[in-house]
Amino acid sequence: MKNYIVNTVRRSLGLSALCVLALAAHPAFAQNAADKYPEKPIKIVVPFPPGGSTDTLGRAIAQKLQEKWGQPVLVENRPGASTLIGSTAVAKSSPDGYTLIVSVSSHTTNPAMQATMPFDTLKDFTAVSLLARAPVLAVANPNYPANNIKELIAMGKAGKIKLDYGSAGAGTMTHLTAELIKKQAGLDMTHILYKGGTPAMLDVMSGHLAMTFATLGQVQPQLKAGKLKALGISSDKRYASVPDIPTFKEQGINVVTTEWFGLLAPAGTPPAIIAKLNAEVKQIMANPALGERLASIELASSTSAFLNDFIKAEISRWSPVIKDLKIKMN
């Protein structure tokens, strides 16, 4: 009789557990969880130091989400290893919507550069929305002898100027843009690796580094203040907010690249929470006031499915380029 009672209790507990799991999988249960979200602070990881375009964008989104939901939305800067440090932390976080990351192009170039990856780029994340796009600029100290890419190529081949350059990190779009120019022009340019675009920019301004490649949002204030000068921009046509800067194309270098920014969550985050985040992000990115604040980048939004597909396409696009350029993580 005792064994019968124990077995009956065990079966009852098992059935109860199954009922709980069934309820959790039920759409109504999931929707109820999304209705309550967020119930505690949200963390947005930025895989770069403070001060750059990614950090500015992440903080703008955090502010708007906090205003809307009344819960703290904190930005945590986790730079280094071509965004792998921040991305790894998010990939291993609980898939509950409370840890997010503003990812950039290096998210899709890292797989081709790394001998091993600490996570699966496609399987360990789910997309929330595209956030923005931005062109890449080559910028130098105002005292740098070359005034544009065309002059840089001529002076560089004649051995008249320094050709070391910085970027936001190995495999970032700033790095790839520089390497594509280097290959087309046949220049022997030396890459100085930084943990973000801001430290590289500061070294150029102080004269310790010849030039750097950076997104427009990062360097536009310094360009306006005369602390940097632009040698060219990677947009297909002259960019509306800086129409005086010539494109690389019109200077004889057929290089057109775009940095992208997207909001991601750990894989397994409930679809209802992803949908709620996506709806809020769409409203935020369409806010005219935000557009004025971030005029140097092209704000955007998308469905989660679109960004997931875009990430797959970018991995396919850049993997052969990285292999051809022989770029490996230092």
Short mmCIF file of C-alpha atoms in Angstrom, two decimals:
data_model
loop_
_atom_site.label_atom_id
_atom_site.label_comp_id
_atom_site.label_asym_id
_atom_site.label_seq_id
_atom_site.Cartn_x
_atom_site.Cartn_y
_atom_site.Cartn_z
CA MET A 1 0.00 0.00 0.00
CA LYS A 2 2.84 2.36 0.89
CA ASN A 3 4.53 1.83 -2.50
CA TYR A 4 1.18 2.38 -4.20
CA ILE A 5 0.75 5.75 -2.46
CA VAL A 6 4.32 6.83 -3.27
CA ASN A 7 3.94 5.88 -6.93
CA THR A 8 0.58 7.66 -7.11
CA VAL A 9 2.12 10.84 -5.65
CA ARG A 10 5.01 10.62 -8.11
CA ARG A 11 2.62 10.21 -11.02
CA SER A 12 0.60 13.17 -9.78
CA LEU A 13 3.69 15.33 -9.49
CA GLY A 14 4.77 14.28 -12.96
CA LEU A 15 1.38 15.16 -14.39
CA SER A 16 1.50 18.53 -12.61
CA ALA A 17 4.92 19.27 -14.11
CA LEU A 18 3.62 18.35 -17.56
CA CYS A 19 0.64 20.65 -17.06
CA VAL A 20 2.96 23.53 -16.12
CA LEU A 21 5.08 22.92 -19.22
CA ALA A 22 1.97 22.75 -21.38
CA LEU A 23 0.74 26.03 -19.97
CA ALA A 24 4.14 27.67 -20.57
CA ALA A 25 4.04 26.56 -24.19
CA HIS A 26 0.48 27.79 -24.65
CA PRO A 27 0.23 31.07 -26.63
CA ALA A 28 -2.02 32.64 -24.01
CA PHE A 29 0.52 31.92 -21.26
CA ALA A 30 3.36 33.36 -23.35
CA GLN A 31 1.30 36.43 -24.17
CA ASN A 32 0.58 36.94 -20.48
CA ALA A 33 4.35 36.92 -19.81
CA ALA A 34 4.82 39.54 -22.54
CA ASP A 35 2.03 41.68 -21.08
CA LYS A 36 3.91 41.83 -17.77
CA TYR A 37 7.26 42.53 -19.46
CA PRO A 38 9.30 44.34 -18.29
CA GLU A 39 9.02 43.75 -14.56
CA LYS A 40 12.65 44.58 -13.73
CA PRO A 41 15.61 46.53 -15.19
CA ILE A 42 16.74 45.77 -18.74
CA LYS A 43 20.40 45.74 -19.74
CA ILE A 44 21.60 46.73 -23.21
CA VAL A 45 25.16 45.65 -23.89
CA VAL A 46 27.30 47.83 -26.15
CA PRO A 47 30.41 45.91 -27.28
CA PHE A 48 32.48 49.10 -27.62
CA PRO A 49 33.84 51.79 -25.27
CA PRO A 50 31.65 54.80 -24.46
CA GLY A 51 31.50 57.66 -26.93
CA GLY A 52 31.15 55.94 -30.29
CA SER A 53 28.19 55.63 -32.65
CA THR A 54 27.10 52.28 -31.21
CA ASP A 55 27.21 53.63 -27.66
CA THR A 56 25.28 56.79 -28.61
CA LEU A 57 22.61 54.75 -30.38
CA GLY A 58 22.33 52.25 -27.52
CA ARG A 59 21.90 55.01 -24.94
CA ALA A 60 19.26 56.80 -27.05
CA ILE A 61 17.21 53.60 -27.29
CA ALA A 62 17.68 52.85 -23.59
CA GLN A 63 16.41 56.31 -22.66
CA LYS A 64 13.29 55.98 -24.81
CA LEU A 65 12.46 52.49 -23.54
CA GLN A 66 12.88 53.65 -19.94
CA GLU A 67 10.58 56.62 -20.54
CA LYS A 68 7.94 54.36 -22.09
CA TRP A 69 8.02 51.45 -19.66
CA GLY A 70 9.08 53.11 -16.41
CA GLN A 71 11.72 50.48 -15.73
CA PRO A 72 15.46 51.23 -15.66
CA VAL A 73 17.19 50.43 -18.95
CA LEU A 74 20.93 50.33 -18.39
CA VAL A 75 23.75 50.43 -20.94
CA GLU A 76 26.76 48.26 -20.18
CA ASN A 77 29.93 48.81 -22.25
CA ARG A 78 31.82 45.55 -22.79
CA PRO A 79 34.47 46.28 -25.44
CA GLY A 80 37.18 44.06 -26.81
CA ALA A 81 37.98 41.09 -29.07
CA SER A 82 36.13 42.53 -32.05
CA THR A 83 32.83 42.60 -30.08
CA LEU A 84 33.21 38.97 -28.95
CA ILE A 85 33.40 39.85 -25.25
CA GLY A 86 30.05 41.61 -25.20
CA SER A 87 28.41 39.18 -27.61
CA THR A 88 29.51 36.14 -25.62
CA ALA A 89 28.05 37.59 -22.43
CA VAL A 90 24.69 38.10 -24.12
CA ALA A 91 24.70 34.72 -25.86
CA LYS A 92 25.06 33.05 -22.45
CA SER A 93 22.43 35.21 -20.72
CA SER A 94 18.93 34.08 -19.79
CA PRO A 95 16.57 34.32 -22.79
CA ASP A 96 14.01 36.42 -20.94
CA GLY A 97 14.24 39.77 -22.73
CA TYR A 98 16.22 41.46 -19.96
CA THR A 99 19.62 41.29 -21.68
CA LEU A 100 20.02 42.72 -25.19
CA ILE A 101 22.91 43.84 -27.39
CA VAL A 102 23.45 46.45 -30.05
CA SER A 103 25.40 44.46 -32.62
CA VAL A 104 27.25 45.73 -35.69
CA SER A 105 28.82 44.29 -38.82
CA SER A 106 31.57 42.46 -36.92
CA HIS A 107 28.85 40.12 -35.66
CA THR A 108 28.74 38.72 -39.19
CA THR A 109 32.45 38.94 -40.02
CA ASN A 110 33.81 37.27 -36.88
CA PRO A 111 32.91 33.71 -37.96
CA ALA A 112 35.23 34.01 -40.97
CA MET A 113 38.08 35.49 -38.91
CA GLN A 114 38.10 33.24 -35.87
CA ALA A 115 39.64 29.78 -35.65
CA THR A 116 36.97 29.00 -33.05
CA MET A 117 33.93 30.92 -31.87
CA PRO A 118 32.60 31.06 -28.27
CA PHE A 119 29.04 30.95 -29.63
CA ASP A 120 27.08 30.18 -32.79
CA THR A 121 26.32 33.48 -34.54
CA LEU A 122 23.10 32.19 -36.08
CA LYS A 123 21.83 29.77 -33.44
CA ASP A 124 22.60 31.63 -30.21
CA PHE A 125 20.83 34.93 -31.00
CA THR A 126 17.47 36.07 -32.20
CA ALA A 127 16.97 39.42 -33.90
CA VAL A 128 14.75 42.18 -32.57
CA SER A 129 15.14 44.86 -35.24
CA LEU A 130 17.56 46.64 -37.52
CA LEU A 131 18.41 50.03 -35.97
CA ALA A 132 20.53 52.07 -38.35
CA ARG A 133 23.11 52.23 -41.13
CA ALA A 134 26.12 54.51 -41.47
CA PRO A 135 28.94 55.13 -43.97
CA VAL A 136 32.62 54.81 -43.08
CA LEU A 137 35.08 57.72 -43.35
CA ALA A 138 38.84 57.93 -43.60
CA VAL A 139 39.90 60.80 -41.33
CA ALA A 140 43.26 62.33 -40.43
CA ASN A 141 44.79 64.98 -38.24
CA PRO A 142 44.36 68.47 -39.80
CA ASN A 143 48.18 68.64 -40.23
CA TYR A 144 48.35 65.39 -42.20
CA PRO A 145 49.87 66.15 -45.65
CA ALA A 146 47.21 64.32 -47.70
CA ASN A 147 43.85 66.04 -48.03
CA ASN A 148 41.96 63.18 -49.68
CA ILE A 149 42.34 59.51 -50.60
CA LYS A 150 43.66 60.34 -54.05
CA GLU A 151 46.51 62.40 -52.55
CA LEU A 152 47.10 59.75 -49.88
CA ILE A 153 47.63 57.09 -52.54
CA ALA A 154 50.05 59.25 -54.55
CA MET A 155 52.03 60.37 -51.49
CA GLY A 156 51.97 56.90 -49.98
CA LYS A 157 53.41 55.27 -53.08
CA ALA A 158 56.10 57.94 -53.15
CA GLY A 159 56.96 57.21 -49.53
CA LYS A 160 56.22 60.76 -48.41
CA ILE A 161 53.69 60.08 -45.63
CA LYS A 162 52.95 57.68 -42.78
CA LEU A 163 50.36 55.05 -43.66
CA ASP A 164 49.48 53.54 -40.30
CA TYR A 165 45.75 53.54 -39.58
CA GLY A 166 43.40 52.63 -36.79
CA SER A 167 39.95 51.05 -36.73
CA ALA A 168 37.28 50.03 -34.23
CA GLY A 169 38.69 46.49 -34.23
CA ALA A 170 39.61 43.55 -36.39
CA GLY A 171 36.83 42.58 -38.77
CA THR A 172 34.74 45.68 -38.13
CA MET A 173 33.43 47.50 -41.18
CA THR A 174 35.95 50.27 -40.51
CA HIS A 175 38.76 47.70 -40.75
CA LEU A 176 37.34 45.99 -43.86
CA THR A 177 36.86 49.33 -45.63
CA ALA A 178 40.51 50.22 -45.04
CA GLU A 179 41.72 46.82 -46.24
CA LEU A 180 39.64 47.02 -49.42
CA ILE A 181 41.14 50.46 -50.18
CA LYS A 182 44.61 49.15 -49.37
CA LYS A 183 44.19 46.26 -51.81
CA GLN A 184 42.73 48.34 -54.65
CA ALA A 185 45.34 51.07 -54.31
CA GLY A 186 48.26 48.68 -53.81
CA LEU A 187 49.36 50.47 -50.64
CA ASP A 188 51.35 49.02 -47.76
CA MET A 189 49.16 50.33 -44.92
CA THR A 190 49.74 49.15 -41.35
CA HIS A 191 46.69 48.37 -39.22
CA ILE A 192 46.88 49.43 -35.57
CA LEU A 193 44.23 47.49 -33.68
CA TYR A 194 42.07 49.33 -31.11
CA LYS A 195 39.26 48.18 -28.84
CA GLY A 196 36.94 50.76 -30.33
CA GLY A 197 36.81 53.71 -32.68
CA THR A 198 37.05 56.39 -30.00
CA PRO A 199 40.57 55.51 -28.75
CA ALA A 200 41.81 55.42 -32.37
CA MET A 201 40.19 58.78 -33.11
CA LEU A 202 41.80 60.35 -30.03
CA ASP A 203 45.24 59.14 -31.14
CA VAL A 204 44.72 60.72 -34.57
CA MET A 205 43.67 64.01 -32.99
CA SER A 206 46.78 63.99 -30.79
CA GLY A 207 49.06 63.18 -33.71
CA HIS A 208 50.10 59.72 -32.49
CA LEU A 209 48.36 57.97 -35.40
CA ALA A 210 48.32 59.00 -39.05
CA MET A 211 44.66 58.31 -39.74
CA THR A 212 41.69 56.16 -38.79
CA PHE A 213 38.57 54.76 -40.35
CA ALA A 214 35.38 55.46 -38.42
CA THR A 215 31.64 55.87 -38.79
CA LEU A 216 30.33 59.34 -39.47
CA GLY A 217 28.48 59.56 -36.17
CA GLN A 218 31.71 59.10 -34.30
CA VAL A 219 33.77 61.76 -36.05
CA GLN A 220 31.30 64.37 -37.26
CA PRO A 221 31.58 66.64 -34.17
CA GLN A 222 35.39 66.63 -34.50
CA LEU A 223 35.15 67.36 -38.24
CA LYS A 224 32.92 70.36 -37.54
CA ALA A 225 35.31 71.58 -34.84
CA GLY A 226 38.28 71.31 -37.20
CA LYS A 227 40.01 68.70 -35.03
CA LEU A 228 39.93 66.14 -37.86
CA LYS A 229 39.74 66.28 -41.64
CA ALA A 230 37.98 63.78 -43.88
CA LEU A 231 39.81 62.10 -46.74
CA GLY A 232 36.79 60.31 -48.16
CA ILE A 233 33.54 58.50 -47.39
CA SER A 234 32.31 54.99 -48.26
CA SER A 235 28.78 55.89 -49.38
CA ASP A 236 27.72 55.22 -52.96
CA LYS A 237 26.91 58.92 -53.47
CA ARG A 238 27.79 62.00 -51.42
CA TYR A 239 26.17 61.74 -48.02
CA ALA A 240 23.43 64.27 -47.31
CA SER A 241 24.72 65.48 -43.92
CA VAL A 242 28.32 65.94 -45.19
CA PRO A 243 27.97 66.81 -48.89
CA ASP A 244 31.46 68.35 -49.09
CA ILE A 245 33.21 65.03 -48.43
CA PRO A 246 34.03 63.16 -51.67
CA THR A 247 33.23 59.46 -51.91
CA PHE A 248 35.96 56.88 -52.40
CA LYS A 249 34.29 56.00 -55.72
CA GLU A 250 34.64 59.46 -57.18
CA GLN A 251 38.32 59.41 -56.17
CA GLY A 252 38.93 56.30 -58.25
CA ILE A 253 38.56 53.66 -55.53
CA ASN A 254 35.52 51.45 -56.04
CA VAL A 255 34.79 50.76 -52.37
CA VAL A 256 31.24 51.15 -51.05
CA THR A 257 30.55 49.87 -47.54
CA THR A 258 27.97 50.44 -44.83
CA GLU A 259 28.13 49.81 -41.12
CA TRP A 260 24.86 48.43 -39.76
CA PHE A 261 23.47 48.38 -36.25
CA GLY A 262 20.92 45.87 -34.96
CA LEU A 263 19.30 44.93 -31.66
CA LEU A 264 19.64 41.25 -30.73
CA ALA A 265 18.51 39.03 -27.84
CA PRO A 266 19.64 35.57 -26.70
CA ALA A 267 18.14 32.68 -28.65
CA GLY A 268 15.03 31.30 -27.00
CA THR A 269 13.66 34.68 -25.93
CA PRO A 270 9.85 34.30 -26.12
CA PRO A 271 8.47 35.48 -29.49
CA ALA A 272 5.83 37.59 -27.72
CA ILE A 273 8.58 39.55 -25.92
CA ILE A 274 10.55 39.92 -29.17
CA ALA A 275 7.38 41.25 -30.81
CA LYS A 276 6.84 43.74 -27.97
CA LEU A 277 10.42 44.98 -28.19
CA ASN A 278 10.17 45.20 -31.98
CA ALA A 279 7.02 47.34 -31.81
CA GLU A 280 8.67 49.76 -29.38
CA VAL A 281 11.89 49.98 -31.41
CA LYS A 282 9.94 50.80 -34.57
CA GLN A 283 8.29 53.73 -32.79
CA ILE A 284 11.60 54.91 -31.34
CA MET A 285 13.45 54.83 -34.66
CA ALA A 286 10.64 56.75 -36.37
CA ASN A 287 10.79 59.55 -33.77
CA PRO A 288 11.83 62.79 -35.55
CA ALA A 289 13.58 64.07 -32.42
CA LEU A 290 15.82 61.00 -32.38
CA GLY A 291 16.57 61.54 -36.06
CA GLU A 292 17.79 65.07 -35.30
CA ARG A 293 19.96 63.81 -32.44
CA LEU A 294 21.50 61.08 -34.62
CA ALA A 295 21.56 62.91 -37.94
CA SER A 296 24.89 61.40 -38.93
CA ILE A 297 23.44 57.89 -39.25
CA GLU A 298 20.48 56.60 -41.20
CA LEU A 299 17.93 55.35 -38.69
CA ALA A 300 15.94 52.26 -39.65
CA SER A 301 13.79 49.45 -38.29
CA SER A 302 12.72 46.06 -39.53
CA THR A 303 10.94 42.88 -38.62
CA SER A 304 12.80 40.29 -36.59
CA ALA A 305 12.70 37.92 -39.57
CA PHE A 306 14.25 40.51 -41.88
CA LEU A 307 17.24 41.08 -39.58
CA ASN A 308 17.74 37.34 -39.06
CA ASP A 309 17.82 36.84 -42.85
CA PHE A 310 20.05 39.90 -43.32
CA ILE A 311 22.60 38.53 -40.84
CA LYS A 312 22.72 35.22 -42.75
CA ALA A 313 23.23 37.10 -46.02
CA GLU A 314 26.02 39.28 -44.55
CA ILE A 315 27.91 36.21 -43.33
CA SER A 316 27.73 34.76 -46.85
CA ARG A 317 28.76 38.08 -48.40
CA TRP A 318 31.81 38.85 -46.27
CA SER A 319 33.26 35.40 -45.63
CA PRO A 320 34.90 35.11 -49.10
CA VAL A 321 36.09 38.74 -48.91
CA ILE A 322 37.79 38.14 -45.57
CA LYS A 323 39.36 34.95 -46.91
CA ASP A 324 40.63 36.80 -49.99
CA LEU A 325 42.07 39.61 -47.85
CA LYS A 326 43.63 37.03 -45.50
CA ILE A 327 42.32 38.82 -42.40
CA LYS A 328 42.60 36.90 -39.15
CA MET A 329 41.92 37.91 -35.58
CA ASN A 330 45.16 39.08 -33.95
#
